[in-house]
Amino acid sequence: MSPPIVFYDIPSTLPNKSWSPNTLKTKYALNFKNIPFKIVWVEYPDIERVSKEIGAPPTSNKPDGRPHYTLPMIHDPSTGAVISDSSNIAAYLDATYPDTPRLLPEGTFGLFRAFEAAASALLTPVYPWALPASHSFLNPPSQDYFRSTREKSLGKTLEALVPTGEEGAAAWANFKAGFGKMDEWVRASGTGATYFMDKTPSYADIWIAGYVLWLKLVLPDKWEDMKTWHDGRWATLLRNMEKYEGVPE
Amino acid sequence: MSPPIVFYDIPSTLPNKSWSPNTLKTKYALNFKNIPFKIVWVEYPDIERVSKEIGAPPTSNKPDGRPHYTLPMIHDPSTGAVISDSSNIAAYLDATYPDTPRLLPEGTFGLFRAFEAAASALLTPVYPWALPASHSFLNPPSQDYFRSTREKSLGKTLEALVPTGEEGAAAWANFKAGFGKMDEWVRASGTGATYFMDKTPSYADIWIAGYVLWLKLVLPDKWEDMKTWHDGRWATLLRNMEKYEGVPE
């Protein structure tokens, strides 16, 4: 049997520790494909050092131009590969483990990339709530790092981000409308469709489920509203994905 | 043999008359599926009346809330169906003519809808050039309608839209960057991919080709630049689609 994949995740004080939408996508993907893995927990201030140690490339540039290292990343001892960015990891797993369930059918990764761009744009209204809420569940070293980097790039305190009153109601309605668009995409895929590719779950569903689980975890009050949206589509999605949330024994 | 589908298009003074990105998508789609059709030409001021006469639904609402009727639309005498909106037409054709080449593989129409949302957002920077240029090729009744409706909704003359100087250079660079994203989607679909679904043309390619042909027709000077972008990907796309540009004899 192959040695397990090493999956680098960011811990929190939540029961399962995992909380980041991006690392949740990778955890779902590994379990969906039934690929054994073990988790290495990395606090925010250590991500750059650990990435360099294992030879993971940066995933973007910081506002000042320096390389930006992010989680998730994986190290696959069977191939020696080190991959960062959740969607790159998904593509790697499909290419490297062709005998496991596919995350995306052959030839659809380009359309998935477009889906990712469109869905990302629809998720932006929730960040003013979700960033401060995420911060509150981090461990102290990550809390300090998360607060100082986010406040520097946003130009305000995390607490000042949270929209209230009419502005808050409008932002929340806007966020719900974005999920309404995604609900239309599901429905466009086939009569009685459950997933973005009709009856078959794919990485597009895992991608959204990563965000939905994140919001359920860090914004439980908001989740009470979200879980009723679109005939409970997003609550059903999380229930269907629940079997992929754990860590192999 | 079935009677030809009636395809409603907006004429121009260009040699092939067709010019609208949305009606070009439907023309490509009908030819791609080898479905016989004939064109009925409708000038802008007549679209609402003709739509109501054949029972085509509006595709959106005008800024003031009234129903907005648009082309393309088709009437299929074999089934009695009347369909408006190019992507709805694509879905109808795949569902109704399963023995013709598929525009989108089973289960991918939802991902295509997400692609459409993401790609539409990337196309916005070109409208300030493309709207005035399109106007110049319309017939007089459509010219008057096009100018008055667009100028009313945009709050400026068509001529005042065209960005110049540094602003123009930045908008054009932004537009090119959008096609750069789309080039990445193609490349993400497979090694040496030609299309958004790797080696196989789909409605995603037809959708983009409708816009690219429109820009080639109405902005020939800008096309001299565009056709060199991304190793000539967009020029290659139009060449590959050329066989679907005509009208069946």
XYZ file of C-alpha atoms in Angstrom:
498
model
C 0.000 0.000 0.000
C 1.251 3.504 -0.809
C 2.336 5.769 2.029
C -0.357 8.345 2.882
C -0.344 11.771 1.280
C 0.785 14.509 3.652
C -1.871 17.226 3.717
C -0.981 20.587 5.302
C -3.930 22.301 6.982
C -4.454 25.324 9.262
C -5.795 24.428 12.739
C -8.523 26.193 14.701
C -10.189 25.772 18.068
C -13.195 24.093 16.378
C -13.802 20.386 17.195
C -12.428 19.073 13.857
C -9.735 21.799 13.754
C -10.194 22.230 9.952
C -12.080 25.400 9.085
C -10.527 27.028 5.973
C -12.730 26.744 2.864
C -9.680 26.021 0.732
C -8.220 23.278 2.903
C -11.711 21.792 3.413
C -11.915 21.394 -0.393
C -8.736 19.295 -0.348
C -9.912 17.216 2.613
C -13.204 16.496 0.837
C -11.319 15.686 -2.390
C -8.905 13.222 -0.766
C -11.765 11.414 0.998
C -13.961 11.492 -2.135
C -11.170 9.718 -3.999
C -10.550 7.399 -1.052
C -6.841 8.327 -1.010
C -5.151 7.779 2.390
C -3.721 10.932 3.949
C -2.446 12.370 7.193
C -2.673 15.980 8.321
C 0.201 18.231 9.340
C -1.127 21.292 11.162
C 0.567 24.594 10.336
C -0.213 27.907 12.026
C -0.352 30.965 9.717
C 3.039 32.448 10.715
C 4.725 29.141 9.778
C 3.169 28.616 6.327
C 5.943 30.353 4.381
C 8.761 28.546 6.191
C 7.128 25.109 5.878
C 6.315 25.718 2.203
C 9.951 26.537 1.468
C 11.137 23.529 3.470
C 9.091 21.090 1.403
C 9.598 23.011 -1.862
C 5.998 24.152 -2.412
C 5.683 27.058 -4.868
C 3.935 30.302 -3.881
C 0.353 30.529 -5.155
C 0.268 34.281 -5.785
C 2.035 37.540 -4.978
C 1.441 39.755 -1.970
C 0.343 43.355 -2.604
C 4.012 44.412 -2.316
C 5.090 41.870 -4.936
C 6.720 39.295 -2.646
C 5.708 35.636 -3.136
C 2.641 34.522 -1.166
C 2.539 30.968 0.199
C -0.816 29.457 1.122
C -2.449 26.247 2.323
C -3.628 23.720 1.394
C -0.597 21.995 0.029
C 0.156 18.315 -0.252
C 3.296 16.199 -0.409
C 2.789 12.872 -2.133
C 5.556 10.484 -0.997
C 4.622 8.014 -3.786
C 5.615 10.444 -6.529
C 7.655 13.067 -4.664
C 5.239 15.740 -5.908
C 4.570 18.840 -3.808
C 1.455 20.748 -4.914
C -0.149 23.919 -3.562
C -3.535 25.518 -4.377
C -6.671 23.431 -3.852
C -7.692 23.321 -7.522
C -4.166 22.396 -8.645
C -4.282 19.624 -6.052
C -7.605 18.411 -7.479
C -6.131 18.312 -10.997
C -3.039 16.490 -9.708
C -5.107 13.859 -7.873
C -7.278 13.131 -10.933
C -4.194 12.845 -13.170
C -2.106 10.781 -10.750
C -4.809 8.433 -9.412
C -6.891 7.562 -12.489
C -8.371 4.458 -10.816
C -10.081 6.488 -8.068
C -13.405 8.359 -8.543
C -12.826 11.372 -10.800
C -13.269 14.842 -9.303
C -13.974 16.239 -12.765
C -14.826 14.313 -15.944
C -12.158 14.265 -18.670
C -12.011 17.615 -20.505
C -14.053 19.637 -17.999
C -11.257 21.204 -15.943
C -11.258 24.358 -18.103
C -15.006 24.832 -17.612
C -14.427 24.221 -13.903
C -11.848 27.043 -13.881
C -14.501 29.360 -15.345
C -16.989 28.120 -12.727
C -14.399 28.919 -10.046
C -14.018 32.490 -11.357
C -17.775 33.075 -11.529
C -18.532 31.493 -8.146
C -15.654 33.346 -6.442
C -17.173 36.640 -7.547
C -20.527 35.623 -6.033
C -18.932 34.787 -2.671
C -17.348 38.206 -2.077
C -20.299 39.750 -0.147
C -19.853 37.332 2.779
C -16.219 38.098 3.604
C -16.966 41.129 5.832
C -18.770 38.705 8.172
C -16.671 35.617 7.587
C -13.197 37.092 8.085
C -13.777 38.400 11.649
C -15.696 35.223 12.514
C -12.870 33.007 11.228
C -10.353 35.002 13.256
C -12.236 34.267 16.470
C -11.662 30.504 16.066
C -7.916 30.626 15.315
C -5.138 29.795 17.758
C -3.262 32.830 19.182
C -0.217 32.791 16.796
C -2.504 32.547 13.759
C -4.878 35.137 15.219
C -2.118 37.749 15.430
C -0.912 37.001 11.884
C -4.432 36.894 10.410
C -5.448 40.172 12.051
C -2.341 42.147 11.122
C -2.197 40.974 7.465
C -5.951 41.416 6.833
C -6.168 44.785 8.589
C -3.150 46.044 6.646
C -4.577 45.019 3.271
C -8.163 46.131 4.059
C -7.248 49.377 5.817
C -9.659 48.788 8.727
C -10.039 46.596 11.802
C -11.688 43.197 11.414
C -14.473 44.358 13.727
C -15.155 47.406 11.526
C -15.717 45.160 8.496
C -19.019 43.701 9.708
C -21.898 45.400 7.870
C -24.891 46.349 9.996
C -28.354 47.872 9.592
C -29.578 48.522 6.053
C -26.113 48.077 4.602
C -25.875 44.677 6.245
C -29.314 43.639 5.023
C -28.442 44.682 1.460
C -25.101 42.839 1.538
C -26.755 39.685 2.870
C -29.485 39.882 0.193
C -26.741 40.287 -2.405
C -24.962 37.218 -1.038
C -28.192 35.215 -1.139
C -28.748 36.327 -4.746
C -25.311 34.924 -5.590
C -26.327 31.525 -4.223
C -29.507 31.969 -6.244
C -27.361 32.152 -9.397
C -25.548 28.983 -8.323
C -28.885 27.291 -7.678
C -29.830 28.193 -11.273
C -26.610 26.566 -12.516
C -27.481 23.357 -10.677
C -31.001 23.394 -12.083
C -29.670 24.104 -15.590
C -27.607 20.924 -15.481
C -30.625 18.609 -15.622
C -34.214 17.985 -14.460
C -34.188 17.370 -10.707
C -30.431 17.924 -10.570
C -28.712 17.727 -7.171
C -25.231 18.781 -8.263
C -23.529 21.196 -10.676
C -23.144 18.253 -13.042
C -26.697 16.947 -12.627
C -26.886 13.669 -10.630
C -23.125 13.150 -10.161
C -21.102 15.004 -7.520
C -17.945 16.637 -8.898
C -15.206 18.927 -7.680
C -17.498 21.906 -8.420
C -19.762 20.665 -5.603
C -16.785 20.006 -3.338
C -15.540 23.505 -4.080
C -18.837 25.090 -2.983
C -19.210 22.673 -0.063
C -15.832 23.893 1.246
C -17.248 27.419 1.474
C -20.614 26.332 2.832
C -19.072 24.206 5.591
C -16.745 27.101 6.469
C -19.731 29.440 6.858
C -21.689 26.862 8.851
C -18.719 26.511 11.223
C -17.773 30.149 11.732
C -21.166 31.839 11.278
C -23.653 29.427 12.885
C -26.331 32.127 13.241
C -26.109 33.049 9.559
C -26.218 29.346 8.707
C -29.713 29.144 10.256
C -30.831 31.352 7.387
C -28.604 29.849 4.646
C -29.681 26.295 5.314
C -33.251 27.191 4.311
C -32.250 28.751 0.968
C -33.188 27.187 -2.363
C -35.249 24.341 -0.939
C -32.417 23.479 1.427
C -30.000 22.825 -1.442
C -26.900 23.871 0.543
C -27.888 21.958 3.673
C -28.464 18.872 1.502
C -25.064 19.388 -0.127
C -23.327 19.396 3.273
C -25.220 16.285 4.365
C -24.182 14.509 1.147
C -20.561 15.540 1.720
C -20.473 14.682 5.420
C -18.922 11.270 4.749
C -15.895 13.034 3.229
C -15.252 15.345 6.197
C -13.159 13.054 8.372
C -9.594 11.803 8.559
C -8.784 8.164 7.704
C -8.071 6.044 10.823
C -37.301 15.788 -44.100
C -38.290 18.215 -41.365
C -39.157 21.779 -42.338
C -36.278 24.185 -41.590
C -36.072 25.999 -38.283
C -36.941 29.684 -38.591
C -34.100 31.741 -37.121
C -34.707 35.437 -36.405
C -31.597 37.611 -36.847
C -30.809 41.350 -36.934
C -29.456 42.543 -40.304
C -26.553 44.924 -40.924
C -24.843 46.436 -43.952
C -22.016 43.875 -43.634
C -21.646 41.305 -46.464
C -23.204 38.388 -44.507
C -25.686 40.739 -42.748
C -25.282 38.818 -39.425
C -23.202 40.761 -36.916
C -24.714 40.355 -33.411
C -22.605 38.157 -31.106
C -25.751 36.534 -29.736
C -27.344 35.696 -33.075
C -23.962 34.535 -34.431
C -23.866 31.977 -31.587
C -27.198 30.543 -32.761
C -26.116 30.495 -36.403
C -22.931 28.641 -35.464
C -24.932 26.244 -33.266
C -27.483 25.377 -35.984
C -24.730 24.730 -38.538
C -22.602 22.811 -35.998
C -25.563 20.482 -35.461
C -26.279 20.387 -39.191
C -29.897 21.423 -38.589
C -31.533 23.089 -41.615
C -32.702 26.645 -41.033
C -33.796 29.792 -42.782
C -33.270 33.356 -41.591
C -35.952 35.992 -41.043
C -34.375 39.429 -40.751
C -35.842 41.750 -38.120
C -34.786 45.357 -37.564
C -34.480 46.476 -33.925
C -37.719 48.491 -33.763
C -39.670 45.396 -34.918
C -38.248 42.836 -32.449
C -40.929 43.290 -29.788
C -43.830 43.109 -32.260
C -42.443 40.031 -34.049
C -41.681 38.317 -30.719
C -45.254 38.801 -29.555
C -46.624 37.643 -32.925
C -44.802 34.307 -32.720
C -45.246 33.990 -28.926
C -41.593 34.323 -27.915
C -41.114 35.213 -24.235
C -39.129 38.285 -23.168
C -35.562 37.470 -22.095
C -35.212 40.137 -19.367
C -36.717 43.364 -18.100
C -35.907 46.878 -19.270
C -34.559 49.333 -16.667
C -38.131 50.618 -16.204
C -39.449 47.107 -15.532
C -41.201 46.483 -18.862
C -40.466 43.166 -20.622
C -37.454 43.189 -22.948
C -37.577 41.110 -26.117
C -34.333 40.192 -27.839
C -32.911 38.177 -30.723
C -31.939 35.513 -31.463
C -35.120 33.521 -31.301
C -36.150 30.446 -33.216
C -39.428 28.865 -34.241
C -39.201 25.134 -34.798
C -42.102 24.062 -37.049
C -41.432 20.377 -36.247
C -42.319 20.810 -32.577
C -44.105 24.164 -32.500
C -41.524 25.430 -29.996
C -40.580 29.113 -29.904
C -37.357 29.786 -27.982
C -35.508 33.015 -27.261
C -32.035 33.593 -25.749
C -29.039 31.988 -27.458
C -28.121 29.675 -24.575
C -31.734 28.533 -24.111
C -31.752 27.792 -27.843
C -28.557 25.740 -27.465
C -30.117 23.703 -24.632
C -33.300 23.201 -26.688
C -31.392 22.005 -29.752
C -29.356 19.479 -27.744
C -32.490 18.165 -26.017
C -34.670 18.041 -29.146
C -32.119 16.744 -31.660
C -30.165 14.092 -29.723
C -28.894 12.458 -32.945
C -26.968 15.581 -34.026
C -23.534 16.573 -32.622
C -23.947 17.732 -29.035
C -23.225 21.375 -28.232
C -22.491 20.423 -24.600
C -21.864 16.957 -23.186
C -24.588 15.518 -20.941
C -24.544 17.148 -17.504
C -22.294 20.101 -18.389
C -24.928 22.776 -19.074
C -24.744 24.049 -15.478
C -20.962 24.455 -15.682
C -21.499 26.181 -19.032
C -23.867 28.654 -17.346
C -21.090 29.469 -14.862
C -18.640 29.825 -17.770
C -21.090 32.227 -19.416
C -21.247 34.379 -16.265
C -17.464 34.467 -15.867
C -16.747 35.124 -19.558
C -19.444 37.829 -19.789
C -17.714 39.730 -16.997
C -14.407 39.546 -18.895
C -15.980 40.956 -22.067
C -17.301 44.183 -20.517
C -14.212 46.340 -21.244
C -14.748 46.136 -25.025
C -18.296 47.506 -25.154
C -17.277 51.192 -25.196
C -15.599 50.471 -28.547
C -17.920 47.798 -29.851
C -21.274 49.525 -29.301
C -20.512 52.616 -31.432
C -18.799 50.419 -34.040
C -21.807 48.083 -34.230
C -24.127 51.058 -34.654
C -22.231 52.209 -37.736
C -23.074 48.981 -39.593
C -26.821 48.916 -38.823
C -29.587 49.876 -41.237
C -31.204 53.289 -40.563
C -34.307 52.093 -38.603
C -32.116 49.954 -36.331
C -29.522 52.732 -36.051
C -32.080 55.161 -34.647
C -33.426 52.585 -32.179
C -29.973 51.369 -31.111
C -28.676 54.906 -30.553
C -31.640 56.180 -28.582
C -31.972 53.110 -26.304
C -28.219 52.827 -25.604
C -27.708 56.551 -25.074
C -30.687 56.660 -22.703
C -29.413 53.755 -20.578
C -25.746 54.848 -20.649
C -26.371 58.557 -20.177
C -23.941 59.601 -22.925
C -23.637 59.607 -26.695
C -22.256 56.502 -28.397
C -19.337 58.593 -29.653
C -18.477 59.736 -26.105
C -18.151 56.106 -24.973
C -14.952 55.392 -26.901
C -12.006 55.474 -24.473
C -8.890 57.269 -25.723
C -5.349 58.029 -24.570
C -4.153 56.387 -21.362
C -7.680 55.424 -20.354
C -8.123 53.663 -23.673
C -4.794 51.848 -23.368
C -5.678 50.675 -19.846
C -9.150 49.462 -20.911
C -7.681 47.594 -23.868
C -5.010 45.982 -21.658
C -7.779 44.985 -19.240
C -9.751 43.434 -22.106
C -6.671 41.528 -23.282
C -6.116 40.275 -19.717
C -9.671 38.897 -19.773
C -8.873 36.866 -22.886
C -5.711 35.815 -21.062
C -7.920 34.271 -18.360
C -9.930 32.475 -21.028
C -6.700 31.248 -22.627
C -5.788 29.793 -19.205
C -9.150 27.992 -19.073
C -8.462 26.409 -22.455
C -4.973 25.357 -21.381
C -6.343 23.979 -18.086
C -8.636 21.622 -19.993
C -5.782 19.453 -21.318
C -2.236 19.372 -22.685
C -2.203 21.069 -26.087
C -5.912 21.876 -25.788
C -7.554 23.824 -28.623
C -10.975 24.289 -27.044
C -12.556 24.959 -23.643
C -13.211 21.212 -23.421
C -9.751 20.160 -24.600
C -9.756 18.680 -28.141
C -13.521 18.796 -28.751
C -15.353 21.980 -29.765
C -18.416 22.728 -27.616
C -20.948 25.493 -27.189
C -18.467 27.298 -24.906
C -16.224 27.778 -27.967
C -19.186 28.788 -30.117
C -20.208 31.276 -27.439
C -16.779 32.942 -27.484
C -16.517 32.676 -31.267
C -19.761 34.674 -31.548
C -18.079 37.552 -29.708
C -14.769 37.216 -31.512
C -16.402 37.228 -34.954
C -18.492 40.249 -33.929
C -15.336 42.151 -32.937
C -13.514 41.106 -36.111
C -16.453 42.406 -38.167
C -17.117 45.718 -36.416
C -13.616 46.572 -35.129
C -11.276 45.372 -37.923
C -8.408 47.577 -36.697
C -8.643 46.173 -33.151
C -8.823 42.674 -34.631
C -5.325 43.168 -36.100
C -4.123 43.195 -32.495
C -6.507 40.546 -31.092
C -5.682 37.979 -33.750
C -2.067 37.868 -32.493
C -3.047 37.246 -28.852
C -2.306 33.960 -27.067
C -0.416 32.348 -29.949
C -3.243 33.233 -32.312
C -5.777 31.197 -30.304
C -8.746 33.431 -31.212
C -7.838 33.649 -34.903
C -7.519 29.846 -34.962
C -10.914 29.551 -33.280
C -12.578 31.676 -35.977
C -10.881 29.654 -38.740
C -12.106 26.427 -37.146
C -15.642 27.852 -36.910
C -15.699 29.330 -40.419
C -17.495 26.296 -41.840
C -20.430 27.044 -39.496
C -20.827 30.697 -40.532
C -23.030 30.272 -43.602
C -26.688 29.633 -44.385
C -27.766 26.231 -45.793
C -28.541 26.397 -49.545
